[in-house]
XYZ file of C-alpha atoms in Angstrom:
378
model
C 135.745 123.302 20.216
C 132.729 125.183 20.454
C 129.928 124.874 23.588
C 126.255 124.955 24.030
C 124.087 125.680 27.162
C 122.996 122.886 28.881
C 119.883 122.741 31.403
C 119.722 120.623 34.612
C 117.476 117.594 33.747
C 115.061 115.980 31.451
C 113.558 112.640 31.580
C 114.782 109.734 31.752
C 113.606 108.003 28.359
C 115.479 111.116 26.961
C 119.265 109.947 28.144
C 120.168 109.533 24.888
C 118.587 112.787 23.258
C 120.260 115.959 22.202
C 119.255 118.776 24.808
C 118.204 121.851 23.574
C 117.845 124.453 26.355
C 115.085 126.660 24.568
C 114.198 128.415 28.220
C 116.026 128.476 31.160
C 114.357 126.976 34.404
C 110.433 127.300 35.475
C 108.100 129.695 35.057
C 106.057 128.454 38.219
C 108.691 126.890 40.355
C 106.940 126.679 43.421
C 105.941 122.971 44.174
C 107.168 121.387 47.137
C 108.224 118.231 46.337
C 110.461 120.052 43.343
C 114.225 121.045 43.776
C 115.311 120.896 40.426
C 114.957 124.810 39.618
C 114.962 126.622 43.361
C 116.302 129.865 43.205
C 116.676 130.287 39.855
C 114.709 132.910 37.592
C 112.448 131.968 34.931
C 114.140 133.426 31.461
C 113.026 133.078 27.577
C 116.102 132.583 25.966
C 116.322 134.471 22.418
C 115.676 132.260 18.750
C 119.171 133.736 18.153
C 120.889 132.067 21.309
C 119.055 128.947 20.573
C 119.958 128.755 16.867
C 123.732 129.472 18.183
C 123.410 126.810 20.553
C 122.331 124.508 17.348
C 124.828 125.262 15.143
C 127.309 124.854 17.995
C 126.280 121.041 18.403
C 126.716 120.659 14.901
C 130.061 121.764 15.096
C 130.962 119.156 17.951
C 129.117 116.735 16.049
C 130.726 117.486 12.872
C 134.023 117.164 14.334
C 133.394 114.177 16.372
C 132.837 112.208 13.305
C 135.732 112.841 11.970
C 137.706 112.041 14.982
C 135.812 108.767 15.575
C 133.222 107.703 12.918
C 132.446 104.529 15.123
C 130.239 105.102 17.881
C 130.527 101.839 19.286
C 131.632 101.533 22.951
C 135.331 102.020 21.886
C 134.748 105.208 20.017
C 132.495 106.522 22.953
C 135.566 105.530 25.089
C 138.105 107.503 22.909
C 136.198 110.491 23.742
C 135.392 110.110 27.359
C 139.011 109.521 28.040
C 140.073 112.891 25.950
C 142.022 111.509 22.935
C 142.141 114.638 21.292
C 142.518 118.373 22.441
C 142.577 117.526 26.322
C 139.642 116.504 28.539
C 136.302 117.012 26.771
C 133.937 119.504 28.092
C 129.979 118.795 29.056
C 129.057 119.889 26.119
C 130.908 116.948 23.750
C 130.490 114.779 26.186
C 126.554 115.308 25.359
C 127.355 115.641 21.474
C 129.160 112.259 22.236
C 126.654 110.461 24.240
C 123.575 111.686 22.254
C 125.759 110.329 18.816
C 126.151 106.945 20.911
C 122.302 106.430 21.157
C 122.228 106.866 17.086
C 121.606 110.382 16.687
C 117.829 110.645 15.945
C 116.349 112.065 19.219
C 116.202 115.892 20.690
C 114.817 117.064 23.639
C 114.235 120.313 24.587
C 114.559 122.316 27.457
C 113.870 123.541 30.506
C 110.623 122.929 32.691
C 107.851 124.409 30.620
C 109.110 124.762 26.937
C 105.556 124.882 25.260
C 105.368 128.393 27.255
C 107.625 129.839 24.571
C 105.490 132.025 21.734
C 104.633 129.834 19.050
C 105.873 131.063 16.410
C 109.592 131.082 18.064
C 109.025 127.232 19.128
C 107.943 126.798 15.801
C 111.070 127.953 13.980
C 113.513 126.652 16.466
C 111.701 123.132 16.090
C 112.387 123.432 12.075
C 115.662 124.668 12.044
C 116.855 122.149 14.056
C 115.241 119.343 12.016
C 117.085 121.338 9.468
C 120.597 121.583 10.911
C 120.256 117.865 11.956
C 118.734 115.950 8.965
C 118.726 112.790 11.135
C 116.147 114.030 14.011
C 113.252 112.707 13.761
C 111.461 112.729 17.256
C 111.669 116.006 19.361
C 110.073 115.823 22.635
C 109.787 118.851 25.073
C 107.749 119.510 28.501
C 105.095 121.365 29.341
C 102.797 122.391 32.366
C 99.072 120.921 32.196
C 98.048 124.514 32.166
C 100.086 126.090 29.063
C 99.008 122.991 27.431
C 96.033 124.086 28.359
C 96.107 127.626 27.055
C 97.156 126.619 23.933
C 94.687 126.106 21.021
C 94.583 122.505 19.308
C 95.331 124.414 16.079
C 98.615 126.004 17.842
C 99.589 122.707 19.044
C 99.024 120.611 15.383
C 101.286 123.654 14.128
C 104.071 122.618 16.121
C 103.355 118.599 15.522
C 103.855 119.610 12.043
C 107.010 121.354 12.332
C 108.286 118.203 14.137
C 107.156 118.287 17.678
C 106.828 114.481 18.854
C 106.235 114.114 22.209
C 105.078 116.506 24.821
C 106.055 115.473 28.749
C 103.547 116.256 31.555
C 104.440 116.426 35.477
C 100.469 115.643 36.153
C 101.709 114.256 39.475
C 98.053 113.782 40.760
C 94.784 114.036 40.157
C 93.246 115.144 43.576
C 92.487 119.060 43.959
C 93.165 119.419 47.813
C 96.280 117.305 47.140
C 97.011 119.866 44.447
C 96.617 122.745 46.528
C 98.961 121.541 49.304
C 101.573 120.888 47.338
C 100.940 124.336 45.254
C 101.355 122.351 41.702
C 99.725 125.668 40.564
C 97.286 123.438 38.308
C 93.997 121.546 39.466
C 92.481 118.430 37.988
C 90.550 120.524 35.437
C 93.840 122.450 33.919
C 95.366 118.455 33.887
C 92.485 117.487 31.945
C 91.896 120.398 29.371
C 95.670 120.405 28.580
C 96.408 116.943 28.299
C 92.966 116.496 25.701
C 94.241 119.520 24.033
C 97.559 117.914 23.292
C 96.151 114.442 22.358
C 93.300 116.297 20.031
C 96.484 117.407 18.112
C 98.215 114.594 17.195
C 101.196 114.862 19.165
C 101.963 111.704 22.157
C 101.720 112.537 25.142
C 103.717 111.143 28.717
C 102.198 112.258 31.567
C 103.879 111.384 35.242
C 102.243 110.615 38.316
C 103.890 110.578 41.496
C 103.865 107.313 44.047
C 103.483 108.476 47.422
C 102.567 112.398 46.751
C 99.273 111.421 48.920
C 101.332 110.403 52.077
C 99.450 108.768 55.114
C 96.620 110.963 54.840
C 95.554 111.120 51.291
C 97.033 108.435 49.381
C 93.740 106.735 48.770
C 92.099 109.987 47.329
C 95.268 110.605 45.088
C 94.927 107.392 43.779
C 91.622 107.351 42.825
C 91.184 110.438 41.507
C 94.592 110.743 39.612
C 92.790 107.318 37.994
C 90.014 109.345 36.851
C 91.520 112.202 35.381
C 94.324 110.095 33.471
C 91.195 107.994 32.465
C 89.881 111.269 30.996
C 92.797 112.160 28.999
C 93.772 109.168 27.456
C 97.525 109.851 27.196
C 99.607 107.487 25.327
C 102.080 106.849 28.165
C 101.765 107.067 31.871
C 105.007 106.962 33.435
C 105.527 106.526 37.195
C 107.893 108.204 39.503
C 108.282 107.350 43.706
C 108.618 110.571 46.068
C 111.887 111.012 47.806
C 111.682 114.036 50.109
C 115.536 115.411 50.639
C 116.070 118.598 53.058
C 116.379 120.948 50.185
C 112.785 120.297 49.540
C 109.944 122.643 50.559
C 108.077 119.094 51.499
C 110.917 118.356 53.958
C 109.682 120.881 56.009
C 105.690 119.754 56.060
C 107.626 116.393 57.074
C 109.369 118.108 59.981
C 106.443 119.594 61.379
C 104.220 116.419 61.273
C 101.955 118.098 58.363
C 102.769 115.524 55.935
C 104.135 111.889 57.020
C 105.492 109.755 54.271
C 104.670 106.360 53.651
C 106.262 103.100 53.774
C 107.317 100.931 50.578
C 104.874 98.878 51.727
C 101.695 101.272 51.715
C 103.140 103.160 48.375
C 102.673 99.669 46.504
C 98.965 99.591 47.938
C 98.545 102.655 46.744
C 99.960 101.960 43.137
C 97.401 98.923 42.936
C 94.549 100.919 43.991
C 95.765 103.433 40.662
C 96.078 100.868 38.751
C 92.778 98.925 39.231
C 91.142 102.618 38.840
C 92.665 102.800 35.534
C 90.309 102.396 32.296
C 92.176 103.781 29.393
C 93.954 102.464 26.144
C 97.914 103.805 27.327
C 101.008 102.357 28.048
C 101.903 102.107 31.521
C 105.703 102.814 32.350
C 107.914 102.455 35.433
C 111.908 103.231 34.290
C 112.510 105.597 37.427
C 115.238 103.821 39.562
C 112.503 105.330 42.752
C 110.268 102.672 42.045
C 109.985 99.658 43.837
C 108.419 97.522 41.065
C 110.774 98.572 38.315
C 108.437 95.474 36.172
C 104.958 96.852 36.612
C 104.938 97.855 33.184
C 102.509 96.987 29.924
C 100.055 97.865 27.819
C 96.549 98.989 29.535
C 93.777 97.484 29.437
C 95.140 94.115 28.041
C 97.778 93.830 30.612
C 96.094 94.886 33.665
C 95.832 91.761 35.518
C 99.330 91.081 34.731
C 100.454 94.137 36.364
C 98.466 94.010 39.501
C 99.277 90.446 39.669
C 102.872 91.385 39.912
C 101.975 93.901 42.980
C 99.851 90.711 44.008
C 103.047 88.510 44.355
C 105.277 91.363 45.841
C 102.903 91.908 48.509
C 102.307 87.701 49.081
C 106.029 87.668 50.324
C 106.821 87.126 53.758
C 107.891 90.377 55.899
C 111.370 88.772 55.728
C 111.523 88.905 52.482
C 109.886 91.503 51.068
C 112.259 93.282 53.535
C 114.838 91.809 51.543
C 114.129 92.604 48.103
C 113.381 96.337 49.137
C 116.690 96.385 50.376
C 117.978 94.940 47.634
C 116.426 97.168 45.199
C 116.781 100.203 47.351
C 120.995 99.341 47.371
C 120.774 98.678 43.194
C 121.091 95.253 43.614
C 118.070 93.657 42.415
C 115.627 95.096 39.569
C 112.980 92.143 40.215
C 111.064 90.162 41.916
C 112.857 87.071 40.561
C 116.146 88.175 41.623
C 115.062 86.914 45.076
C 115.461 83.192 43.813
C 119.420 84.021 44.007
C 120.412 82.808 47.526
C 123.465 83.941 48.151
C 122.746 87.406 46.963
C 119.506 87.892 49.642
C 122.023 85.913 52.154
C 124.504 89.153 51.529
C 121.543 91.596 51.752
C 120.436 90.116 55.031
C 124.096 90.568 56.260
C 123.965 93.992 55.186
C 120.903 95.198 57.291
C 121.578 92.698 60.152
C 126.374 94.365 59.950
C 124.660 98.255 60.118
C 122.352 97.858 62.755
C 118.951 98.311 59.933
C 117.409 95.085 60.918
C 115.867 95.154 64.352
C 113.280 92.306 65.976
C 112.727 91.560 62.331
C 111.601 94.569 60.176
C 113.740 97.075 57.941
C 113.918 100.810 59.448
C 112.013 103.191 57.114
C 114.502 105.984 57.697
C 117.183 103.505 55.753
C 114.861 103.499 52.898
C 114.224 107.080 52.339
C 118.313 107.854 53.187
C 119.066 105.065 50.117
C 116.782 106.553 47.643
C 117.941 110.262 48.395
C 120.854 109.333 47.015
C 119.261 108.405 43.239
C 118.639 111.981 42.871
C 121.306 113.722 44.701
């Protein structure tokens, strides 16, 4: 059965999306608290190889079909266990998966798509939407600066040809923050590319990092990440918690003492501080498995008070238990604040920290934290 390349991530509201690898890795590649691409070149990959990636999927999906025409759990299940021709490689498994979540989303990759020429990203964009008839949203990332260097007109051009959604690390809004950890964009490049992108009609998700401040700048990254979102207006602002691992560039600022991470606790302070900053119609969104308060989520500005009164409720538990529940979350166990009215399962938590020696004169060691969420991205 024939293959397709596949890149190394994409977000998570794009599980269920057919990847497209249109360039391979990052074109910058040189932020610290990034691993996803180190060591790895930046390439263009040719409107030829893309098209043959296409056409590939089509094949897989073509044949898929006709092995299972229900993708229900049990026809999913037929493939993953390899009911026909052996064990299925990545690249069904994707066909297979994307087909499970109905077959109507495509995503392409790598880290900064929108850097490809136009007119390439154009056609690949169409003949896709022609190969697939079914597509209709294609979503894609870009940096804050190519946005930024490309003209509204450019942009509507590929809206037109089906572009949906464009995703935007923004990370923070706070130039010296910025600088340190050499985003290779300031608040002015976030701002100028994300209004160029709205100005054309195509949505736009930009992600801001929890935490990115650390001890000594959080407040500064909050605010002013508040103010530039506040000045583009995106339609979704999705929020992602830093975990530091020792393949990180950051790991090493954390070594020497030039960056100290902060607590669950402080992280949440520093979300509410965002969040009362915030003064824009968008759609606040928190589906990363790094964040604390998986249900701080709505609709700004009608659901503002909701959301910090959520944070308001988190941080109104005692130490105990909001010790608990970050354990809880931290091990997968809970996904709210409600879970905590389930006894026997905080009983079992407590047991947990108290049997491996992470509960000591009544508080949680950080260091079990930050080892628990490594593993979500590992």
């Amino acid at each position: 059965m024939s293959d397709f390349e596949l890149g190394p991530i994409r977000p998570p509201s794009e599980t269920r999306s057919l990847p497209v690898r249109v360039t391979r890795n990052c074109p910058w590649n040189r932020c610290k608290f990034c691993r996803s691409f180190k060591g790895q070149k930046f390439q263009l990959r040719s409107l030829e190889e893309v098209k043959q990636d296409i056409l590939s999927a089509k094949v897989i999906q073509d044949r898929l079909l006709n092995l299972s025409p229900r993708f229900d759990r049990d026809g999913l299940r037929e493939i993953e266990v390899g009911a026909f021709e052996g064990q299925p490689n990545q690249a069904v498994r994707t066909v297979a998966n994307w087909l499970y979540g109905g077959g109507r989303n495509a995503f392409l990759q790598d880290g900064n798509t929108l850097i490809m020429p136009v007119n390439d990203l154009e056609r690949v964009i169409r003949f896709l939407k022609e190969t697939f008839l079914g597509i209709n949203r294609v979503t894609t990332y870009s940096s804050s600066k190519t946005s930024a260097r490309r003209k509204i007109e450019e942009l509507a051009r590929l809206r037109e040809a089906g572009l949906s959604r464009i995703h935007t690390g923004l990370e923070s809004g706070y130039d010296p923050l910025l600088a340190f950890m050499e985003k290779g964009a300031t608040a002015a490049d976030h701002i100028e590319g994300g209004r160029n992108v709205v100005a054309s009609g195509i949505s736009l998700c930009e992600y801001v990092v929890l935490g990115l401040g650390g001890v000594k700048m959080w407040r500064e990254h909050a605010i002013e990440t508040a103010r530039v979102i506040n000045e583009i207006a995106p339609e979704f602002i999705r929020l992602r918690t830093l975990v530091v691992t020792g393949d990180m560039l950051l790991h090493q600022e954390v070594l020497s003492g030039n960056f100290v991470r902060m607590t669950d606790e402080q992280i949440i302070e520093e979300e509410k501080l965002f969040i009362q900053n915030l003064n824009c119609h968008s759609n606040l969104v928190s589906d990363s498995i790094t964040n604390l308060l998986h249900e701080v989520e709505g609709r700004l500005p009608d659901d503002k008070d909701h959301l910090l009164g959520i944070i308001d409720r988190f941080q109104s538990l005692d130490p105990v238990e909001r010790d608990i529940f970050k354990m809880g979350r931290r091990l997968g166990v809970y996904s709210h604040l409600d879970d905590l009215n389930d006894p026997d399962q905080s009983e079992a938590i407590e047991r947990i920290m108290a049997g491996h020696g992470q509960y000591a004169e009544q508080k949680l060691n950080e260091k079990v934290v930050y080892e628990l969420m490594e593993r979500f991205i590992r």
